[in-house]
PDB file of C-alpha atoms in Angstrom:
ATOM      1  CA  UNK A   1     168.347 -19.301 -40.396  1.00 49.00           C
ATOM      2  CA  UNK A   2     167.341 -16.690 -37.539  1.00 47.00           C
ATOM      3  CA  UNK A   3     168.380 -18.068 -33.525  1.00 48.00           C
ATOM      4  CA  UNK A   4     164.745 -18.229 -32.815  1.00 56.00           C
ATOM      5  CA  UNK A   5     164.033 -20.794 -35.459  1.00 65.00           C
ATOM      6  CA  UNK A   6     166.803 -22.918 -35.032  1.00 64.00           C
ATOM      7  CA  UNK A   7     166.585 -23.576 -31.896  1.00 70.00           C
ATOM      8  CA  UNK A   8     163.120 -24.176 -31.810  1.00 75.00           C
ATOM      9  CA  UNK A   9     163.314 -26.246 -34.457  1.00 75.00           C
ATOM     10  CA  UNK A  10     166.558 -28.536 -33.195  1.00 74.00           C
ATOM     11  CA  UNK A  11     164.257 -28.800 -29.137  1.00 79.00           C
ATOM     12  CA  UNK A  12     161.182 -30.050 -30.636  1.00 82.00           C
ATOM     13  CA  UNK A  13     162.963 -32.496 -33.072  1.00 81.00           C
ATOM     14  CA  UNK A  14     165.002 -33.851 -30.152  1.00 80.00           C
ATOM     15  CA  UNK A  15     161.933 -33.509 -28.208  1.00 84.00           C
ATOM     16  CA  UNK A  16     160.201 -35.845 -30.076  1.00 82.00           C
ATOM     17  CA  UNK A  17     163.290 -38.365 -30.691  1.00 82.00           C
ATOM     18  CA  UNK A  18     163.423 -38.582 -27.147  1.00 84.00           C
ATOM     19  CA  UNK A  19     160.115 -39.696 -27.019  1.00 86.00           C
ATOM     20  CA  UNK A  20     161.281 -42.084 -30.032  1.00 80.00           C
ATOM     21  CA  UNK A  21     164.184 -43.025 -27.791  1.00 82.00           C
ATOM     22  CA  UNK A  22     161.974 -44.112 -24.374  1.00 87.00           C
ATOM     23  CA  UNK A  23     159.815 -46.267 -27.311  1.00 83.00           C
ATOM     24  CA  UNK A  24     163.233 -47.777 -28.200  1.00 78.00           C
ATOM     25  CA  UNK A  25     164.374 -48.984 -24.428  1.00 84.00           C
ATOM     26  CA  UNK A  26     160.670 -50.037 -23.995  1.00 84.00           C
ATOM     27  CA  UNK A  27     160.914 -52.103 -27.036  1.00 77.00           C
ATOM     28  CA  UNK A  28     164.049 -53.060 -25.846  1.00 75.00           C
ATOM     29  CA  UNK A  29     163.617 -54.433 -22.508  1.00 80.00           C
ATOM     30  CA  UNK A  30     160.002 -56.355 -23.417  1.00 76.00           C
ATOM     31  CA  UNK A  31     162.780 -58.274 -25.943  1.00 68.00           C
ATOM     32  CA  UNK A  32     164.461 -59.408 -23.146  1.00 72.00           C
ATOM     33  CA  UNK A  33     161.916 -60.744 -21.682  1.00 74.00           C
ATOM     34  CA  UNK A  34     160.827 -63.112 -24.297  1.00 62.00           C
ATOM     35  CA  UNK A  35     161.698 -66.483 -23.930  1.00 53.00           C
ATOM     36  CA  UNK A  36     162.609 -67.005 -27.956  1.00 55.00           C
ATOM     37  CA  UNK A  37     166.104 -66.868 -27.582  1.00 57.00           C
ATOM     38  CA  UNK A  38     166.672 -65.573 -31.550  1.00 62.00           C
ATOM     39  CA  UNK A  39     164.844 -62.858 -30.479  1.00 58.00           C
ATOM     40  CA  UNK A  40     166.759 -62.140 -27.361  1.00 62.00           C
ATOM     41  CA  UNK A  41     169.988 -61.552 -29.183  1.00 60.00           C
ATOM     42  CA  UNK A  42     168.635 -58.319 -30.777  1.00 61.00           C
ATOM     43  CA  UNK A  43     167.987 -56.725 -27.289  1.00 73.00           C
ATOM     44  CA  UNK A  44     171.080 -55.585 -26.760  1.00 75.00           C
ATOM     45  CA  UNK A  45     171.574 -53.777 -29.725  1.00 72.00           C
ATOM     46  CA  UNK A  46     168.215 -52.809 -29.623  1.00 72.00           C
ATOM     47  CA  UNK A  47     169.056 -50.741 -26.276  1.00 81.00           C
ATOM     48  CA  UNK A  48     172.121 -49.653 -27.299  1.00 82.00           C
ATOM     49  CA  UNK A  49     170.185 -47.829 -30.119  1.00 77.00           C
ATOM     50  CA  UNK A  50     167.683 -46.602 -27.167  1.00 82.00           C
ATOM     51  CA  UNK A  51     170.116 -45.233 -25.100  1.00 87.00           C
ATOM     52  CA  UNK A  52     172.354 -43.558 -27.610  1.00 86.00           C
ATOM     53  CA  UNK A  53     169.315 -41.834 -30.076  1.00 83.00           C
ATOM     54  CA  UNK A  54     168.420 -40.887 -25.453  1.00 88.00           C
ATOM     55  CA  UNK A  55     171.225 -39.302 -25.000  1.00 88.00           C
ATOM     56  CA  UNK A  56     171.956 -37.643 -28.127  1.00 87.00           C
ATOM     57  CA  UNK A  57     168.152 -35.999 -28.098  1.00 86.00           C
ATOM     58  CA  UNK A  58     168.840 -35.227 -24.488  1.00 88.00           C
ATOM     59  CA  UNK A  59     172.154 -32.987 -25.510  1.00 85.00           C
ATOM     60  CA  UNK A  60     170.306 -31.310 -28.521  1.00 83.00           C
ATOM     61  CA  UNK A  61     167.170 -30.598 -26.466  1.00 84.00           C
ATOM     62  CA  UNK A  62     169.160 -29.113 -23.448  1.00 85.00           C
ATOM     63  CA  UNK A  63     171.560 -27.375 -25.851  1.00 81.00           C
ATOM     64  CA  UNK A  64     168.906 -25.254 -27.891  1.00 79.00           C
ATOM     65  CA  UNK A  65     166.723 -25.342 -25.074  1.00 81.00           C
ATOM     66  CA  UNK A  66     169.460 -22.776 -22.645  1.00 80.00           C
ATOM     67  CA  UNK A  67     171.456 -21.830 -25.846  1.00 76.00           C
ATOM     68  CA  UNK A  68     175.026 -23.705 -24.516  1.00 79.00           C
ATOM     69  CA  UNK A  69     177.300 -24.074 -27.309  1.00 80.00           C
ATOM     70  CA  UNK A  70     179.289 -26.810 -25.069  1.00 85.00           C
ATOM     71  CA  UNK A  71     176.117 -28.989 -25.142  1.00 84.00           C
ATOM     72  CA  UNK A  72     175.580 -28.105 -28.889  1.00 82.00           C
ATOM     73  CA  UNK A  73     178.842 -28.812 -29.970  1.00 86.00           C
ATOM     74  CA  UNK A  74     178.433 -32.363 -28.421  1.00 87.00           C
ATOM     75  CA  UNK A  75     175.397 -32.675 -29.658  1.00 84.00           C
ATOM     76  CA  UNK A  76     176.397 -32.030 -33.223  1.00 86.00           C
ATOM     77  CA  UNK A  77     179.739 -34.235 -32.972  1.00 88.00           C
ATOM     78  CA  UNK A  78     177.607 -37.209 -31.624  1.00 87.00           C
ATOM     79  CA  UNK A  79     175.313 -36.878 -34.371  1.00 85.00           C
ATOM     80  CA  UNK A  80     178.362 -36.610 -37.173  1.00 90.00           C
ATOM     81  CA  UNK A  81     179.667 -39.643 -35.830  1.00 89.00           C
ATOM     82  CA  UNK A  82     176.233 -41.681 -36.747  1.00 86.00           C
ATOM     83  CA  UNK A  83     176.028 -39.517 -39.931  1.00 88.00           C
ATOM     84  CA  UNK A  84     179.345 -41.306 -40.761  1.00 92.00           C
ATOM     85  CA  UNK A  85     178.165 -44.778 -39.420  1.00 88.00           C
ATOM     86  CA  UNK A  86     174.695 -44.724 -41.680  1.00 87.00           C
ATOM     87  CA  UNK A  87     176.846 -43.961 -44.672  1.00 91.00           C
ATOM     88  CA  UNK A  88     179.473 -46.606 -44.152  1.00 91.00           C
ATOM     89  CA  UNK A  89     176.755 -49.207 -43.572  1.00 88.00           C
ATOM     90  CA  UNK A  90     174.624 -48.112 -46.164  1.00 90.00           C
ATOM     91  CA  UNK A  91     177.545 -48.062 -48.994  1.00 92.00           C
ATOM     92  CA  UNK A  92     178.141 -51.857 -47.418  1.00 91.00           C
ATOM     93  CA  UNK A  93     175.002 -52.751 -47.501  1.00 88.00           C
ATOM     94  CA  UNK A  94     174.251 -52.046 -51.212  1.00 90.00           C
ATOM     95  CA  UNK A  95     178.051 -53.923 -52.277  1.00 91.00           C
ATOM     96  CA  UNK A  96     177.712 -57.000 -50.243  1.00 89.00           C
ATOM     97  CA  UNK A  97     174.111 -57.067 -52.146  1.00 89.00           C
ATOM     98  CA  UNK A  98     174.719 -56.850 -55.506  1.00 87.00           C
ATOM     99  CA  UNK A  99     175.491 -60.203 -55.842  1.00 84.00           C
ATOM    100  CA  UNK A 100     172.947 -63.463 -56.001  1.00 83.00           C
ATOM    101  CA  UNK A 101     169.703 -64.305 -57.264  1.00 85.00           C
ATOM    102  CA  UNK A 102     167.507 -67.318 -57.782  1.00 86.00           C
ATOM    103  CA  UNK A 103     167.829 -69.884 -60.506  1.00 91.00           C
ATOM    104  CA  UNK A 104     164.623 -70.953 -61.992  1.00 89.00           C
ATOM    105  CA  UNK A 105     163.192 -74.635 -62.075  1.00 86.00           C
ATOM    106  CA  UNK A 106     161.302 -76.024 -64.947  1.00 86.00           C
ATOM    107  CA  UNK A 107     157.730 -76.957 -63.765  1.00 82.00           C
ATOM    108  CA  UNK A 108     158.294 -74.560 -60.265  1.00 84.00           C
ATOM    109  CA  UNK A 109     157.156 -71.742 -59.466  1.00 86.00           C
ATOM    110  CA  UNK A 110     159.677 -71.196 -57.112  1.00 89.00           C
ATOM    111  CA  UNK A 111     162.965 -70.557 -57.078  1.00 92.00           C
ATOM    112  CA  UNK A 112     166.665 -72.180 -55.792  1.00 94.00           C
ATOM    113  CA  UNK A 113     169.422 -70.870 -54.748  1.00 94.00           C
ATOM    114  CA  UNK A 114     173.142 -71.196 -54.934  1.00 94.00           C
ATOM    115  CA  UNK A 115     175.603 -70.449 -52.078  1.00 93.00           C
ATOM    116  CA  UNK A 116     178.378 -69.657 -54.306  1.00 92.00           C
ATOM    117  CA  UNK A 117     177.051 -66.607 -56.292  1.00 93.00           C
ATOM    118  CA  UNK A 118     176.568 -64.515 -53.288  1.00 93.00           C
ATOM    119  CA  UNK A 119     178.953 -61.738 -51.347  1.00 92.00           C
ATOM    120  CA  UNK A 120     182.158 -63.057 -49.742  1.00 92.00           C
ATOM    121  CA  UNK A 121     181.055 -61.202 -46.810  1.00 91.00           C
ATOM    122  CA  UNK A 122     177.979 -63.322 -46.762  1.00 89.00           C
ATOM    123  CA  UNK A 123     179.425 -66.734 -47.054  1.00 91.00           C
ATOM    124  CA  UNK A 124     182.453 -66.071 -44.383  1.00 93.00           C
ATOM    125  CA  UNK A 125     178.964 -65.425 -41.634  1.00 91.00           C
ATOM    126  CA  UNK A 126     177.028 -67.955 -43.019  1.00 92.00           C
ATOM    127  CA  UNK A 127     180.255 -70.892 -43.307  1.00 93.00           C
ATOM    128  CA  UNK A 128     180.977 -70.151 -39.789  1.00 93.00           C
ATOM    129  CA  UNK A 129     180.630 -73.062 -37.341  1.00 91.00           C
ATOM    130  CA  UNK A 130     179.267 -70.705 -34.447  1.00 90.00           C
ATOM    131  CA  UNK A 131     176.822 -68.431 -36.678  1.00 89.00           C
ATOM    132  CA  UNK A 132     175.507 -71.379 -38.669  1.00 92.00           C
ATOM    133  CA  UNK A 133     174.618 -73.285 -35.499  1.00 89.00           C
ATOM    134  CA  UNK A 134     172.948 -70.428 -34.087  1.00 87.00           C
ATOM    135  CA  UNK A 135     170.662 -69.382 -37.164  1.00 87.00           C
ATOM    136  CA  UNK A 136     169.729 -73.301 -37.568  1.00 89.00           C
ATOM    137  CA  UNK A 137     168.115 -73.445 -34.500  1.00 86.00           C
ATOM    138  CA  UNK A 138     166.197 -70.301 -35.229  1.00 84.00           C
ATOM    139  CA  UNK A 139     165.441 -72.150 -38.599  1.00 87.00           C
ATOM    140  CA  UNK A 140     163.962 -74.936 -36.762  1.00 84.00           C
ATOM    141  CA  UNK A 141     161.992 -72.863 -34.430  1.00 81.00           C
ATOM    142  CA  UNK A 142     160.250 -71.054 -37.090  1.00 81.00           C
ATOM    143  CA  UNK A 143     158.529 -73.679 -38.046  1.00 81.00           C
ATOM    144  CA  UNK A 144     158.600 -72.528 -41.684  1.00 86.00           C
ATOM    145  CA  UNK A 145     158.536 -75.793 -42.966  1.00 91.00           C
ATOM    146  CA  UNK A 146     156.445 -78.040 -40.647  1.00 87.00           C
ATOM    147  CA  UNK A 147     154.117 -75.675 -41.827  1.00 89.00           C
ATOM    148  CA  UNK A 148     154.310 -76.674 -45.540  1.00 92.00           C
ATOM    149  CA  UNK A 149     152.150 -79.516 -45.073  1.00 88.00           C
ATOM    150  CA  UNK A 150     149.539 -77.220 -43.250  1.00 88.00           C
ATOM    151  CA  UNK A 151     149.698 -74.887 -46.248  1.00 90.00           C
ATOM    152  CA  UNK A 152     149.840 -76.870 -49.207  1.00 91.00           C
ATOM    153  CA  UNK A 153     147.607 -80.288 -48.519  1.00 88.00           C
ATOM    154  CA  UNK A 154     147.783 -81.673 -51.995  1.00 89.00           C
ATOM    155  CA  UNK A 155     151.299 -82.387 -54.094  1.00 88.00           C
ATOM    156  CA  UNK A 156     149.968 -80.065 -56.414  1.00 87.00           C
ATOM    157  CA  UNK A 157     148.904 -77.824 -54.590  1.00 89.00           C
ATOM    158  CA  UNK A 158     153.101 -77.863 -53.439  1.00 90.00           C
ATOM    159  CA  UNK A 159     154.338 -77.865 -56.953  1.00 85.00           C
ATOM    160  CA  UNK A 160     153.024 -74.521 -58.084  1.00 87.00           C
ATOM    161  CA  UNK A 161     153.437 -72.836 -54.800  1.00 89.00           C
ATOM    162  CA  UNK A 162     155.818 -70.180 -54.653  1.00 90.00           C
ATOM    163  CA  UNK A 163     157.816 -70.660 -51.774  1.00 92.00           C
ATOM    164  CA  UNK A 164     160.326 -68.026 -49.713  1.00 93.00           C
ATOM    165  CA  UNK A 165     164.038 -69.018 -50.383  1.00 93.00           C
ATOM    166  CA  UNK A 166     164.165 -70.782 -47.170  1.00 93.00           C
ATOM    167  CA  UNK A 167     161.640 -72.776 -47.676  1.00 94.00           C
ATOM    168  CA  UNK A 168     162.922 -73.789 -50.760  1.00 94.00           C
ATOM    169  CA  UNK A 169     166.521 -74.029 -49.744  1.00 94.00           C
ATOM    170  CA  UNK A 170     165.922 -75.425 -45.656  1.00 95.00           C
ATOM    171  CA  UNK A 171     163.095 -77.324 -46.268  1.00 95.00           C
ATOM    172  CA  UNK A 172     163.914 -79.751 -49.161  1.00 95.00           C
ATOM    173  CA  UNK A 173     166.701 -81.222 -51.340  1.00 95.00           C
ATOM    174  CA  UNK A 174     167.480 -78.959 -54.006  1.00 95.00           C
ATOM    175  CA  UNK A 175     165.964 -80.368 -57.440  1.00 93.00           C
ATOM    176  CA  UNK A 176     168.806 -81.536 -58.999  1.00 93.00           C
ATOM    177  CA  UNK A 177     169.153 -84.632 -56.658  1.00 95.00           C
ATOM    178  CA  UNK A 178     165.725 -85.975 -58.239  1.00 92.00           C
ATOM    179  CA  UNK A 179     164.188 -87.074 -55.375  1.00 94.00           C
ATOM    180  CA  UNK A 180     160.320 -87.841 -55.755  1.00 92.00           C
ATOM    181  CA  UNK A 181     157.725 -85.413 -53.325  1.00 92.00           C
ATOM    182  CA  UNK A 182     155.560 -87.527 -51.217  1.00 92.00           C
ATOM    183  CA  UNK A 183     153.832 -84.555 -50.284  1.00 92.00           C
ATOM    184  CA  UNK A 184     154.863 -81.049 -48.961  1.00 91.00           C
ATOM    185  CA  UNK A 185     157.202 -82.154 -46.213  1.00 90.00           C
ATOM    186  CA  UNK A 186     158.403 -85.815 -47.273  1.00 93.00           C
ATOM    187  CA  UNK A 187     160.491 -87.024 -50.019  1.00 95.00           C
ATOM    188  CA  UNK A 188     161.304 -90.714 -51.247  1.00 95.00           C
ATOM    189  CA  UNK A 189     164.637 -90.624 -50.563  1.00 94.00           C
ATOM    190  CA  UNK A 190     164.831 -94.565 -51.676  1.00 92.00           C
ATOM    191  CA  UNK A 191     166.363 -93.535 -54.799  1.00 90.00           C
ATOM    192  CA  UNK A 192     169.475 -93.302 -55.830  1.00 89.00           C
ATOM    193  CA  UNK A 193     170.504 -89.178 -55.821  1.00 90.00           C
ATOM    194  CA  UNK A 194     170.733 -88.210 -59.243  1.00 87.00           C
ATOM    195  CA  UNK A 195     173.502 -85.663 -58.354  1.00 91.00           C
ATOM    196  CA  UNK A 196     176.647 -85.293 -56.921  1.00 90.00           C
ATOM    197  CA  UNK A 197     175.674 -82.368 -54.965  1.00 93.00           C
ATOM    198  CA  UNK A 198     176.233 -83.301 -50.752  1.00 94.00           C
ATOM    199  CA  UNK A 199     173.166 -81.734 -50.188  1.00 96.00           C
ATOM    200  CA  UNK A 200     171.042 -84.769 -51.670  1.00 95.00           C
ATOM    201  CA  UNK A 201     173.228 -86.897 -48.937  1.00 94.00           C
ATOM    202  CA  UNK A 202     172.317 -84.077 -45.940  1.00 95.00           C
ATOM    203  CA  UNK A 203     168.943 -83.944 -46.609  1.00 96.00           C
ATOM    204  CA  UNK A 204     166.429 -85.904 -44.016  1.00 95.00           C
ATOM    205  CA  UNK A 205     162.585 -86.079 -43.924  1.00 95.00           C
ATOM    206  CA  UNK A 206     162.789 -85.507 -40.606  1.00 93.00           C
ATOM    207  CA  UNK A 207     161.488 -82.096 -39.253  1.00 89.00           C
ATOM    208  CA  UNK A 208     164.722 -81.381 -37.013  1.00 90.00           C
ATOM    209  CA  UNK A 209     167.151 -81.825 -39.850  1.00 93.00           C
ATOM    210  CA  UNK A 210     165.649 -81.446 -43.300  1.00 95.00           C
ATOM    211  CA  UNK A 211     168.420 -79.546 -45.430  1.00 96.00           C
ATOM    212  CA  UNK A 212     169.372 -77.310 -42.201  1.00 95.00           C
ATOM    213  CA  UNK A 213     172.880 -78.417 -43.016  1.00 94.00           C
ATOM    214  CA  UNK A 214     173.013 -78.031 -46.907  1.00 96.00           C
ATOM    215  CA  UNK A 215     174.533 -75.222 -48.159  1.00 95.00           C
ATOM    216  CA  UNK A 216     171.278 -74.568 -49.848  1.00 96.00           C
ATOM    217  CA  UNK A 217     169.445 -73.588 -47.114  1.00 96.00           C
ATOM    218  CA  UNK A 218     172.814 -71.174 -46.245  1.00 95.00           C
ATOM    219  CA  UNK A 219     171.652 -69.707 -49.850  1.00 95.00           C
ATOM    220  CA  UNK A 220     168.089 -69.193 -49.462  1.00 94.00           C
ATOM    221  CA  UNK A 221     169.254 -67.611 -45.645  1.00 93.00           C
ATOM    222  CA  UNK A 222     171.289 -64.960 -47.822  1.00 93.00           C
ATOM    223  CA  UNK A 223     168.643 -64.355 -50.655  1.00 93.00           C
ATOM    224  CA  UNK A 224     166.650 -63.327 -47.335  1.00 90.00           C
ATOM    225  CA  UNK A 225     169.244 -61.630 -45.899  1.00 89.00           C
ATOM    226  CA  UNK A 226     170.192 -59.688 -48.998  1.00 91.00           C
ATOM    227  CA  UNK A 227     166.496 -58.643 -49.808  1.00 89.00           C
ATOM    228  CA  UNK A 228     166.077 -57.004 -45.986  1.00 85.00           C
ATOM    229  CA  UNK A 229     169.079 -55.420 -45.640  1.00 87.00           C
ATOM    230  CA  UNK A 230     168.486 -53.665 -49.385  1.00 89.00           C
ATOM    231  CA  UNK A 231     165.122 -52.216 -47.707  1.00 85.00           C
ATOM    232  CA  UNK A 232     167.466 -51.693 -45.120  1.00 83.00           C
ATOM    233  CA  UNK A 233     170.089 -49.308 -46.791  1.00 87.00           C
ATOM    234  CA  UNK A 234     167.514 -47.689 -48.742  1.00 88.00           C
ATOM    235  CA  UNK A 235     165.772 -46.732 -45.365  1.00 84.00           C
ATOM    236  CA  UNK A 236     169.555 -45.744 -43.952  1.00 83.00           C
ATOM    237  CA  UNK A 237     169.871 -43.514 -47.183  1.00 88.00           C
ATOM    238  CA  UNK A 238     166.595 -41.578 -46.436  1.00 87.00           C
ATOM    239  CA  UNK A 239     167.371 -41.753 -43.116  1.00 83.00           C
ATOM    240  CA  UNK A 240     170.615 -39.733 -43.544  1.00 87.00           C
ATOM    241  CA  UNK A 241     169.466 -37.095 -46.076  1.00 87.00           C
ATOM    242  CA  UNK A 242     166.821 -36.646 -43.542  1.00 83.00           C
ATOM    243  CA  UNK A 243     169.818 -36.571 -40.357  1.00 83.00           C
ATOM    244  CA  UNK A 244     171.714 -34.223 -42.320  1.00 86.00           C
ATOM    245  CA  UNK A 245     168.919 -31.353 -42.688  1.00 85.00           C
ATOM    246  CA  UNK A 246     168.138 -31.637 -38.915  1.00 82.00           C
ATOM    247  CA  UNK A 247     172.487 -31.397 -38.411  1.00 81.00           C
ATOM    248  CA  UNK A 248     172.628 -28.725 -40.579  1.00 82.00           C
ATOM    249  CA  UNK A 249     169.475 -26.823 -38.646  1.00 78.00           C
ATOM    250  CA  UNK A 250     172.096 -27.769 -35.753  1.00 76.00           C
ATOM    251  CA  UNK A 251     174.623 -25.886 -36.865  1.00 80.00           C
ATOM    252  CA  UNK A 252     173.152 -22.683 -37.555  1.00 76.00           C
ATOM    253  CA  UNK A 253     171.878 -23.132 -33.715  1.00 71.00           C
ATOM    254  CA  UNK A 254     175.162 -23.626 -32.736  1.00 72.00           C
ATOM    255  CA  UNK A 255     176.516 -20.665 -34.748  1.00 73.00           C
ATOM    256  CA  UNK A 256     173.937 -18.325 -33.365  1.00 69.00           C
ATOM    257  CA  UNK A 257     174.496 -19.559 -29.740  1.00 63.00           C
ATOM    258  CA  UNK A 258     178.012 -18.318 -29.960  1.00 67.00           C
ATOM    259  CA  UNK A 259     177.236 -15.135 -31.602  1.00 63.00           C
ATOM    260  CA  UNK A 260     174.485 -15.033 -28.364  1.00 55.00           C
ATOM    261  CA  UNK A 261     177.221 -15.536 -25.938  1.00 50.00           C
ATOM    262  CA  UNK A 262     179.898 -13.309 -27.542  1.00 48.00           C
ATOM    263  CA  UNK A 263     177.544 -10.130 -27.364  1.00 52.00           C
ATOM    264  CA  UNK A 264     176.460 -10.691 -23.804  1.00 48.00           C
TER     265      UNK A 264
END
């Protein structure tokens, strides 16, 4: 690829990732004003991501831009360095998801879920103390399943509805405990739990605790997990085919910067 290419190429793509960048940090700091504090946990990393994808475009640009091979080279090593990241994550990402699934329920549309057949990984976040008591009362702000009622007014209505894992597994007893639906957010728990499973013993009509402490509800919370961070990867693995064209466009930039400087 000819100097004159390259380097126009490599400014306006880090021209228009800086742009990218300031959308980032404005993104960013409108998080942290939000009162939701689930959301505000994300704005960190969400600047973070701002100021690096800033700082890298900002090297790149300058770098092509006056033809330094000191800004290029740093440029080009930042840019390895989040090649490498994207590919560790990604090749994570698609082990610690190839486990889990739903288990179907005669007469449901719907399906439960098991904490046991998923990742390692994902049971060590989900079993912690600290994590667990954080995502609950996220759970409970969501309103996911005070809404139930809202959605589905009739019992049958709720029995061929095809509810999101966590609704299934957050905001009732799993099936197996045989409890009778009232309606969409009650049960009779008068009777005697058909199973041994804890969960039938953790689960409460009321809206505050429902099965927020059953390790159903940590399932259905990793069947959602696992399904966004599979669109995830597979956006990380375009993502880094399309990072490696614009680091190999880099290099040629580079390489014809220090040819540029060793004739002059």
């Amino acid at each position: 690829m000819g100097m004159g290419t390259s380097t126009f190429v490599i400014r306006w793509i880090n021209f228009l990732t800086m742009l990218l960048a300031l959308f980032v940090l404005g993104f960013g700091l409108w998080m942290s004003t939000h009162h939701d504090a689930c959301r505000k946990t994300l704005t960190l990393p969400v600047l973070g991501l701002g100021g690096l994808i800033f700082v890298i475009s900002i090297a790149g640009f300058l770098g092509a831009l006056k033809r330094s091979v000191v800004l290029l080279w740093i440029y080009l090593i930042m840019l390895f360095i989040i090649l490498i990241g994207i590919l560790a994550f990604t090749v994570m990402a698609f082990i610690v998801t190839n486990n889990g699934s739903g288990h179907s329920v005669p007469g449901l549309r719907y399906k439960e879920y098991r904490l046991k057949d998923y990742h390692a990984w994902f049971l060590k976040q989900l079993n912690n103390t600290h994590n667990w008591k954080h995502l609950k009362s996220c759970l409970v702000k969501s309103e996911d399943c005070s809404n139930l009622s809202k959605n589905y007014k009739t019992l049958q209505l709720y029995k061929k509805a095809k509810l999101t894992p966590i609704e299934s597994g957050c905001c009732r007893p799993p099936s197996e405990c045989g409890y009778p639906a009232i309606n969409a957010s009650n049960y009779d728990l008068s009777y005697h739990p058909v199973s041994a499973n804890r969960d039938c013993k953790l689960y409460q009509n009321s809206g505050d605790v429902k099965c927020y402490n059953c390790d159903s509800c940590k399932a259905g919370v990793a069947q959602y997990m696992k399904t966004e961070w599979r669109v995830v990867a597979v956006f990380n693995l375009i993502l880094f085919v399309v990072l490696s064209m614009i680091y190999f466009v880099g290099c040629c930039a580079r390489r014809n910067a220090s040819r540029s400087c060793s004739k002059a």
